[in-house]
Short mmCIF file of C-alpha atoms and ligand atoms in Angstrom, two decimals:
data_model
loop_
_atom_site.label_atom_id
_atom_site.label_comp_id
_atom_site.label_asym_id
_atom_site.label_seq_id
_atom_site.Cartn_x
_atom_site.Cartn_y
_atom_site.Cartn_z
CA UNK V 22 84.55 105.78 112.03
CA UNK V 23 87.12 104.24 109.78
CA UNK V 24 87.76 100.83 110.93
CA UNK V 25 91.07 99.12 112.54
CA UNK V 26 93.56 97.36 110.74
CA UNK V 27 93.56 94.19 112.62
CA UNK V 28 96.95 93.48 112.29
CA UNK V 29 99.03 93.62 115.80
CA UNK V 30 102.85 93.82 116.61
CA UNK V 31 104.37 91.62 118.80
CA UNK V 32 107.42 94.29 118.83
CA UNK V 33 106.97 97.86 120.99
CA UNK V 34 107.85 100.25 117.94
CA UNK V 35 109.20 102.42 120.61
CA UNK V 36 111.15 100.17 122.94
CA UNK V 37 115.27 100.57 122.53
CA UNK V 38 116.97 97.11 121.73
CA UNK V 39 116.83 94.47 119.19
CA UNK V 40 113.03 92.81 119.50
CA UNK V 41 112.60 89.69 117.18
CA UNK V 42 108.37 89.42 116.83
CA UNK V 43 105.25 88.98 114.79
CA UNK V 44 103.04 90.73 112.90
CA UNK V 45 99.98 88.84 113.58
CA UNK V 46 97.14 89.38 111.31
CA UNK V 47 94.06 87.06 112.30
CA UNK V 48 93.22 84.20 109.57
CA UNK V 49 90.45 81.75 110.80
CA UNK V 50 90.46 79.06 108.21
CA UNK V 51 89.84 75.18 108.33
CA UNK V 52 92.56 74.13 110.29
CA UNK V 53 92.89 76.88 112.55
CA UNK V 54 89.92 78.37 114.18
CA UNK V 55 91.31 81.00 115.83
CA UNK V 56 94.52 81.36 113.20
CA UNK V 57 96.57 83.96 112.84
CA UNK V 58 99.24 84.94 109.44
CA UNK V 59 102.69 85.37 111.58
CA UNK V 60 104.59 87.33 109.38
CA UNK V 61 108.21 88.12 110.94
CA UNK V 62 109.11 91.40 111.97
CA UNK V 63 112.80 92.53 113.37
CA UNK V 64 112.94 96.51 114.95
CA UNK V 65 116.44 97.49 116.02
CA UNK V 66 116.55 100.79 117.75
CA UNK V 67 118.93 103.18 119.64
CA UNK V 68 117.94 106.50 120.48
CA UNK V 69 116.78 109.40 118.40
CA UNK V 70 117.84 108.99 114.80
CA UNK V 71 115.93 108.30 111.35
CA UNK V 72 114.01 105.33 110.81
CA UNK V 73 114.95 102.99 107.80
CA UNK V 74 111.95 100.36 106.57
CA UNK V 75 113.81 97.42 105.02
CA UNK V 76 111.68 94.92 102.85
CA UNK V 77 111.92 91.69 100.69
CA UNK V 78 109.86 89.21 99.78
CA UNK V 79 107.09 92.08 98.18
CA UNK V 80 107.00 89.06 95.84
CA UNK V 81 106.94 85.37 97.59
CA UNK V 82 109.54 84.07 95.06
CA UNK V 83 112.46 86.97 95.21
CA UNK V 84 114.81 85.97 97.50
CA UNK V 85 118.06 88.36 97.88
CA UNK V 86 115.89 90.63 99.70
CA UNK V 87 115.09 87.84 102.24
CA UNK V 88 118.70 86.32 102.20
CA UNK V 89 120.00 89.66 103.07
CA UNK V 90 118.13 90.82 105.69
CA UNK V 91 118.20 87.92 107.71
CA UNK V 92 121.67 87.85 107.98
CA UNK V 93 121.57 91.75 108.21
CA UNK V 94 119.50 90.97 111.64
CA UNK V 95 121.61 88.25 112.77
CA UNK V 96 124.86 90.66 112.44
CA UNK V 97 124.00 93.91 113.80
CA UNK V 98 123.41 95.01 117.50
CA UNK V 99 121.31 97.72 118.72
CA UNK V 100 124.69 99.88 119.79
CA UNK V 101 125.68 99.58 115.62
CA UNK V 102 122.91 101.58 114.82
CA UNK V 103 121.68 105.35 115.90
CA UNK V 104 117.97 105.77 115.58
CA UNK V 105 115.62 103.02 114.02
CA UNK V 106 115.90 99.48 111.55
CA UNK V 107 112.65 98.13 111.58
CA UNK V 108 113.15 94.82 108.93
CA UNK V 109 110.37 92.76 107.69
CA UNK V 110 112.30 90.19 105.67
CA UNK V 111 109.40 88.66 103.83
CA UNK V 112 106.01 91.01 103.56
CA UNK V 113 103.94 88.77 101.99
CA UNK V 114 104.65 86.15 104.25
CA UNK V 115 101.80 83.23 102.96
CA UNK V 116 103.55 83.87 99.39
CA UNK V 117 106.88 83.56 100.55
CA UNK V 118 105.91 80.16 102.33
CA UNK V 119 104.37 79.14 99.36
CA UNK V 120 107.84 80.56 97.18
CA UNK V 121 105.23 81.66 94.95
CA UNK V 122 104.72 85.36 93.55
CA UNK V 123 101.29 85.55 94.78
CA UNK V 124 99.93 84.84 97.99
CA UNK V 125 98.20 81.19 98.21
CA UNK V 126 95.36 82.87 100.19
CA UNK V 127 93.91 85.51 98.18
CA UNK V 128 95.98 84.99 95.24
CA UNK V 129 96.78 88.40 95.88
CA UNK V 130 99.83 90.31 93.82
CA UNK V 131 100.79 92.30 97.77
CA UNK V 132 102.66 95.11 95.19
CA UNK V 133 99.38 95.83 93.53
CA UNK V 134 97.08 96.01 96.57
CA UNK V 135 98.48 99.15 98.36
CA UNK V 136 97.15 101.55 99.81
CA UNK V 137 94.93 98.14 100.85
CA UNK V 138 92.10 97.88 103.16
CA UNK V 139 91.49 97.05 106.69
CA UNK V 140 88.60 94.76 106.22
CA UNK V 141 89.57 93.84 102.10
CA UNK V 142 91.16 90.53 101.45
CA UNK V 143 94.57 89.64 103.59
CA UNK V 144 96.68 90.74 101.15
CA UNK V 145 95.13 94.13 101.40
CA UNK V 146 95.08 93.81 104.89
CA UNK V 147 99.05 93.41 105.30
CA UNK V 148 99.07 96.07 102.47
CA UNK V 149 97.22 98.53 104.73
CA UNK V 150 99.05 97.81 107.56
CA UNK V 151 102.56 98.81 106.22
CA UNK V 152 100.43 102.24 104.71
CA UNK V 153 99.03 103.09 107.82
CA UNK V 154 100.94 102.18 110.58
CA UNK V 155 104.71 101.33 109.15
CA UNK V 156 105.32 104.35 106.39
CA UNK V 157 104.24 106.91 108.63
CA UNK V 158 107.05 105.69 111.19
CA UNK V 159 109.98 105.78 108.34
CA UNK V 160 112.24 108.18 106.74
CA UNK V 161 113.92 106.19 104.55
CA UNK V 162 112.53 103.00 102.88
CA UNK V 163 114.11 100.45 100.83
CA UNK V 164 112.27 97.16 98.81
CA UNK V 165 114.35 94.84 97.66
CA UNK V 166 112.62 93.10 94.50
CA UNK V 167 114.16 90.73 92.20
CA UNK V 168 112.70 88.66 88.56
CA UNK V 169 110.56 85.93 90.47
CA UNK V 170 110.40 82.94 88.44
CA UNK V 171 109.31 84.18 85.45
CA UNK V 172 112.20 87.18 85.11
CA UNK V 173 115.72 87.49 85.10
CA UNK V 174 117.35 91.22 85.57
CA UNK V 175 120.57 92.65 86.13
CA UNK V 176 121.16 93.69 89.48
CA UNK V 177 120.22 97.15 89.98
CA UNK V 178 118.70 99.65 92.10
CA UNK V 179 115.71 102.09 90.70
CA UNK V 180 113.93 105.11 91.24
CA UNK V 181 111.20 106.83 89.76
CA UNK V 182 110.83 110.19 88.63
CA UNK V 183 109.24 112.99 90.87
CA UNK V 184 108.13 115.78 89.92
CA UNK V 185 108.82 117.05 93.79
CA UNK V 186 112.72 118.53 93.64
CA UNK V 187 113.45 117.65 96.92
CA UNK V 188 112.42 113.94 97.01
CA UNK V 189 113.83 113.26 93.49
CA UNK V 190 117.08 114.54 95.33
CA UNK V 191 116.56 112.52 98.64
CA UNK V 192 115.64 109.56 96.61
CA UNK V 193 118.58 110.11 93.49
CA UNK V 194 121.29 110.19 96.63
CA UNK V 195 119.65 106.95 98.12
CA UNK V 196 120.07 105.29 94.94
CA UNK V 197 124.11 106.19 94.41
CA UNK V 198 124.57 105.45 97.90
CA UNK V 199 123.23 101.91 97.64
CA UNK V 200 126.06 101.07 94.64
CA UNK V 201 124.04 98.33 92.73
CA UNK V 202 126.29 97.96 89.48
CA UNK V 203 123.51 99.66 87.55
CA UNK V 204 121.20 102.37 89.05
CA UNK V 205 117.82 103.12 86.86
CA UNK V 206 115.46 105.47 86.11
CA UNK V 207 112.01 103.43 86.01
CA UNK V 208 108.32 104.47 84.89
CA UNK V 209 105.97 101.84 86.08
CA UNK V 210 103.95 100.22 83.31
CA UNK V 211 101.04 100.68 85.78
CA UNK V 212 101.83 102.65 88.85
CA UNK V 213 98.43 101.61 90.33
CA UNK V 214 98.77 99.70 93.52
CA UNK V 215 102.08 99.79 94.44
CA UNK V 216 104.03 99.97 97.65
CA UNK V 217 106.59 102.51 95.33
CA UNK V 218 103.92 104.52 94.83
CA UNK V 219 102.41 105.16 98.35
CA UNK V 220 105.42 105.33 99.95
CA UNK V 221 106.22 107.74 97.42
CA UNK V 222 103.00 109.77 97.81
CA UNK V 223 103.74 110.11 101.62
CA UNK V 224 106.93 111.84 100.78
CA UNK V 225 109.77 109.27 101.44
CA UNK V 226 112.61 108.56 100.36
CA UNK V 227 111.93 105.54 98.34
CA UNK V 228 114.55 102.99 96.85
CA UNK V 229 113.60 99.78 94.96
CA UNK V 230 115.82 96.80 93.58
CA UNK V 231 115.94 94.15 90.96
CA UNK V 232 118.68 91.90 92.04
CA UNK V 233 118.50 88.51 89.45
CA UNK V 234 115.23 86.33 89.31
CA UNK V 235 114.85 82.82 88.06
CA UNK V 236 113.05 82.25 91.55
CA UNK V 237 116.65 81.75 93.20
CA UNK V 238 119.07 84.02 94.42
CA UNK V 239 122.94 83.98 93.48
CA UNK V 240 126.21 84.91 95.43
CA UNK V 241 127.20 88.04 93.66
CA UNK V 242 123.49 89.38 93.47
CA UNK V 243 122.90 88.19 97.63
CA UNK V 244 126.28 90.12 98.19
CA UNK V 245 125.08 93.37 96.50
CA UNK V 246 121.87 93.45 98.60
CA UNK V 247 123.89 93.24 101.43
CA UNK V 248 126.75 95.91 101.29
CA UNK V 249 123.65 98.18 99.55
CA UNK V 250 121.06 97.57 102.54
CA UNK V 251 124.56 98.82 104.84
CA UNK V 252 125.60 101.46 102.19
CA UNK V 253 122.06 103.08 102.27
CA UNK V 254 122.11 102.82 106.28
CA UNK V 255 125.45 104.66 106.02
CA UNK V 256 124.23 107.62 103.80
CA UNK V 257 121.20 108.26 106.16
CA UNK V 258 123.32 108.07 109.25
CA UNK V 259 121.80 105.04 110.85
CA UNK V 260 125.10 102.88 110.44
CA UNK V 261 128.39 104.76 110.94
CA UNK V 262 131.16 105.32 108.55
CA UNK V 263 130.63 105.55 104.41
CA UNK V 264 128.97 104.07 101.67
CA UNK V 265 131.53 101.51 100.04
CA UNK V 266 131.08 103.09 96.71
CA UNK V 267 131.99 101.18 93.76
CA UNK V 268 132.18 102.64 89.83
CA UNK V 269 127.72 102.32 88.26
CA UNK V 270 126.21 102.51 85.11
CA UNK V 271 123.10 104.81 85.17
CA UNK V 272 120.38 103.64 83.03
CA UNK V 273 116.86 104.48 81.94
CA UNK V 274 114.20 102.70 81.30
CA UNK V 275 111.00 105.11 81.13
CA UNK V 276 109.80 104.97 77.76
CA UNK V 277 107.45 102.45 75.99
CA UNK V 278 110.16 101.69 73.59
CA UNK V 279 112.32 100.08 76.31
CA UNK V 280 109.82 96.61 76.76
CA UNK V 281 109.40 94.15 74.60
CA UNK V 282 106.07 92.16 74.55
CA UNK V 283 105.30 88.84 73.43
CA UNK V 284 102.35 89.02 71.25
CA UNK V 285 102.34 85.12 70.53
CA UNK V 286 102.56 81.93 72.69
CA UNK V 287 105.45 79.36 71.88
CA UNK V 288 108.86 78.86 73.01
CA UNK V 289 111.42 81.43 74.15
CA UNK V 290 114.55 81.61 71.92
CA UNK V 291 117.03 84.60 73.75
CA UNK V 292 119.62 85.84 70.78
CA UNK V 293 120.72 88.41 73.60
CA UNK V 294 122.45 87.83 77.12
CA UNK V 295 121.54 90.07 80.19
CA UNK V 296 123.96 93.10 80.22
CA UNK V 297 125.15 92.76 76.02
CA UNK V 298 125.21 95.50 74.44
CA UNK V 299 121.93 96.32 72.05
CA UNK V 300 121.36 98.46 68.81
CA UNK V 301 117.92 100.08 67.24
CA UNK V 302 117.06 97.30 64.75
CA UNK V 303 118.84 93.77 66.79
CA UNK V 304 117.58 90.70 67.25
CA UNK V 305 116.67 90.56 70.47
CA UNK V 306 114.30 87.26 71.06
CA UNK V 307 112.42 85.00 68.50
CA UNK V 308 109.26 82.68 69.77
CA UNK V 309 108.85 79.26 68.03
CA UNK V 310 105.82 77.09 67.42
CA UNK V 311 107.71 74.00 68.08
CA UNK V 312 104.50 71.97 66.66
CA UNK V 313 104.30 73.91 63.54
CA UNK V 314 108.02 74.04 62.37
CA UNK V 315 106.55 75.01 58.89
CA UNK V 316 106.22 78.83 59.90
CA UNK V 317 108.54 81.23 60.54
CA UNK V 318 109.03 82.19 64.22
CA UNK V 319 108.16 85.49 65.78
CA UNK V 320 111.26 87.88 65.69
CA UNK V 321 111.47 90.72 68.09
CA UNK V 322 113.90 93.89 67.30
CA UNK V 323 114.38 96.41 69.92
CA UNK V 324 113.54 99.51 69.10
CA UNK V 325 116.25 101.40 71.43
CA UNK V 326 120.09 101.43 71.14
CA UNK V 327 121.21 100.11 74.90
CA UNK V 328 121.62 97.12 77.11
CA UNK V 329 119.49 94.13 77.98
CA UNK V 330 118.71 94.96 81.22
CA UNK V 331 115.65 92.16 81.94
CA UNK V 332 114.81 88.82 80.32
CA UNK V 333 111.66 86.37 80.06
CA UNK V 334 113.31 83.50 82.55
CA UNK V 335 111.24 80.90 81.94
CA UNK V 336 111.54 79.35 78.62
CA UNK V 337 107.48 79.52 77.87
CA UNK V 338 106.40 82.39 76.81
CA UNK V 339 102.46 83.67 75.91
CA UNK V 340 100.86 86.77 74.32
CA UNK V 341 101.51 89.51 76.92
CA UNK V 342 104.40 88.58 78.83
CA UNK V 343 107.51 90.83 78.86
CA UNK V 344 110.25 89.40 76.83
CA UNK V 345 112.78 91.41 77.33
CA UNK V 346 113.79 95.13 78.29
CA UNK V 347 116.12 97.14 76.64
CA UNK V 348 117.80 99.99 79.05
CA UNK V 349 119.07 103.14 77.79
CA UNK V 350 122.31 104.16 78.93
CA UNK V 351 122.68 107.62 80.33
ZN1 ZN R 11 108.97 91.83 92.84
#
């Protein structure tokens, strides 16, 4: 028998209204025998209708996503909306206590955990939750992501590519419909893991976000997860009226040739802001041995005409971390 996620909802999935509740996931630890995770959990339902799955906090230290929906709860009443909101405004709740990317716990990365496991670590327990019990409940699902501390992006909204018509289609109009300034076409370094990819492999339509980073959230980036959480709830039907469109720039980064990585420690010199415009052959970043100021810094080129579409935030950098990425335009 394949065992029970022990997870438990302190919100009837089914219930019309708004229900403000828990998902309580059992954590006995030194302080707390009988302990339990609480992570917040919002459903707002009226009627038959589509169900949207609205998510931040993936990451402990993203915040638009968290920003947003809150005051996306706080605004909208169960007669705004025709079928089903269920909001979880920070998934991996001990992270986002902690405002750190990974949970304290486990040290678990929540966005490389999925599908998870009912009896694995409790990251992988919250991760199998939302696979087995909140996907299956949602047409439409949207995870709003941002930088963390150690990235900075511009704000857009991203999609990967499917080889299935139909969802590439469901998931294409999601992405317009949400009006970030920039909407992308994204290949995962390493797909493994994420909540992308199952909710992708049971067929939904699937939108993701980078908003900003730094490990803070700004006005304009908290105002386009906003009217894009209501534009995408407009386009499926759940909100009336239409998506507030506004003019985007549709961008690609799928190829290996769009990320730049560091392959030296030492200090971060950026020769590029977010959004410039790049050519094949620029100067994009050069690391510095601030301790050896007899050798010549590390220079990074890019090797794609385009924009800077991410940046290394913090000013550290070491062998392996992603400097910068270069998006093609469309
Ligand atoms: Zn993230």
């Amino acid at each position: 028998m394949s065992k029970r996620n022990p997870i438990s909802a302190t919100v009837n999935f089914d219930k019309d209204g708004v229900q403000h509740g828990h998902l309580r996931l059992p954590f006995s630890r030194d302080d707390s025998a009988w302990g339990a995770v609480m992570i917040p959990i919002t459903q707002i339902k009226n009627g038959d209708g589509p169900t949207a799955l609205l998510t931040g906090a993936n990451h402990g230290d993203e915040y638009e996503g968290p920003i947003a929906l809150v005051k996306f709860i706080r605004r909208i009443k169960a007669d705004d909306v025709k079928g089903r909101v269920i909001v979880v405004p920070a998934m991996n709740y001990p992270a986002f206590q902690a405002g750190r990317r990974l949970s304290p716990v486990d040290e678990g990365n929540l966005n490389r955990s999925f599908p998870g496991r009912p009896d694995g670590t409790l990251t992988e327990k919250i991760a199998d939750y939302f696979s087995t019990t909140l996907l299956p409940m949602a047409d439409v699902v949207l995870d709003l992501h941002s930088g963390g501390k150690s990235l900075d992006f511009l704000p857009f909204a991203a999609i990967h590519l499917h080889d299935d018509a139909d969802q590439r289609e469901r998931c294409e109009a999601a992405m317009q419909a949400f009006g970030a300034p920039y909407s992308v076409y994204l290949t995962e370094l390493d797909p493994d893991g994420l909540y992308d990819t199952e909710a992708e492999r049971q067929g939904k339509t699937f939108l993701t976000t980078e908003l900003g980073g730094g490990g803070t959230a700004r006005p304009h980036t908290i105002a386009i997860a906003e009217r894009g959480v209501d534009n995408l709830l407009k386009h499926v039907g759940i909100l009336n009226g239409e998506p507030q469109s506004i003019p985007l720039e549709v961008l690609d980064m799928t190829g290996e040739e769009n990320f730049i990585i560091a392959d030296a420690d030492g200090l971060l010199e950026p020769c590029v802001a977010l959004g410039d415009d790049v050519c094949k052959d620029d100067v994009i970043a050069r690391i510095w041995r601030v301790a050896h100021p007899e050798e010549d810094p590390v220079v990074y080129t890019s090797r794609v005409d385009g924009l800077l579409a991410a940046r290394h935030f913090s000013a550290q950098v070491k062998a392996g971390d992603c400097v910068a990425v270069i998006a093609t335009k469309d």
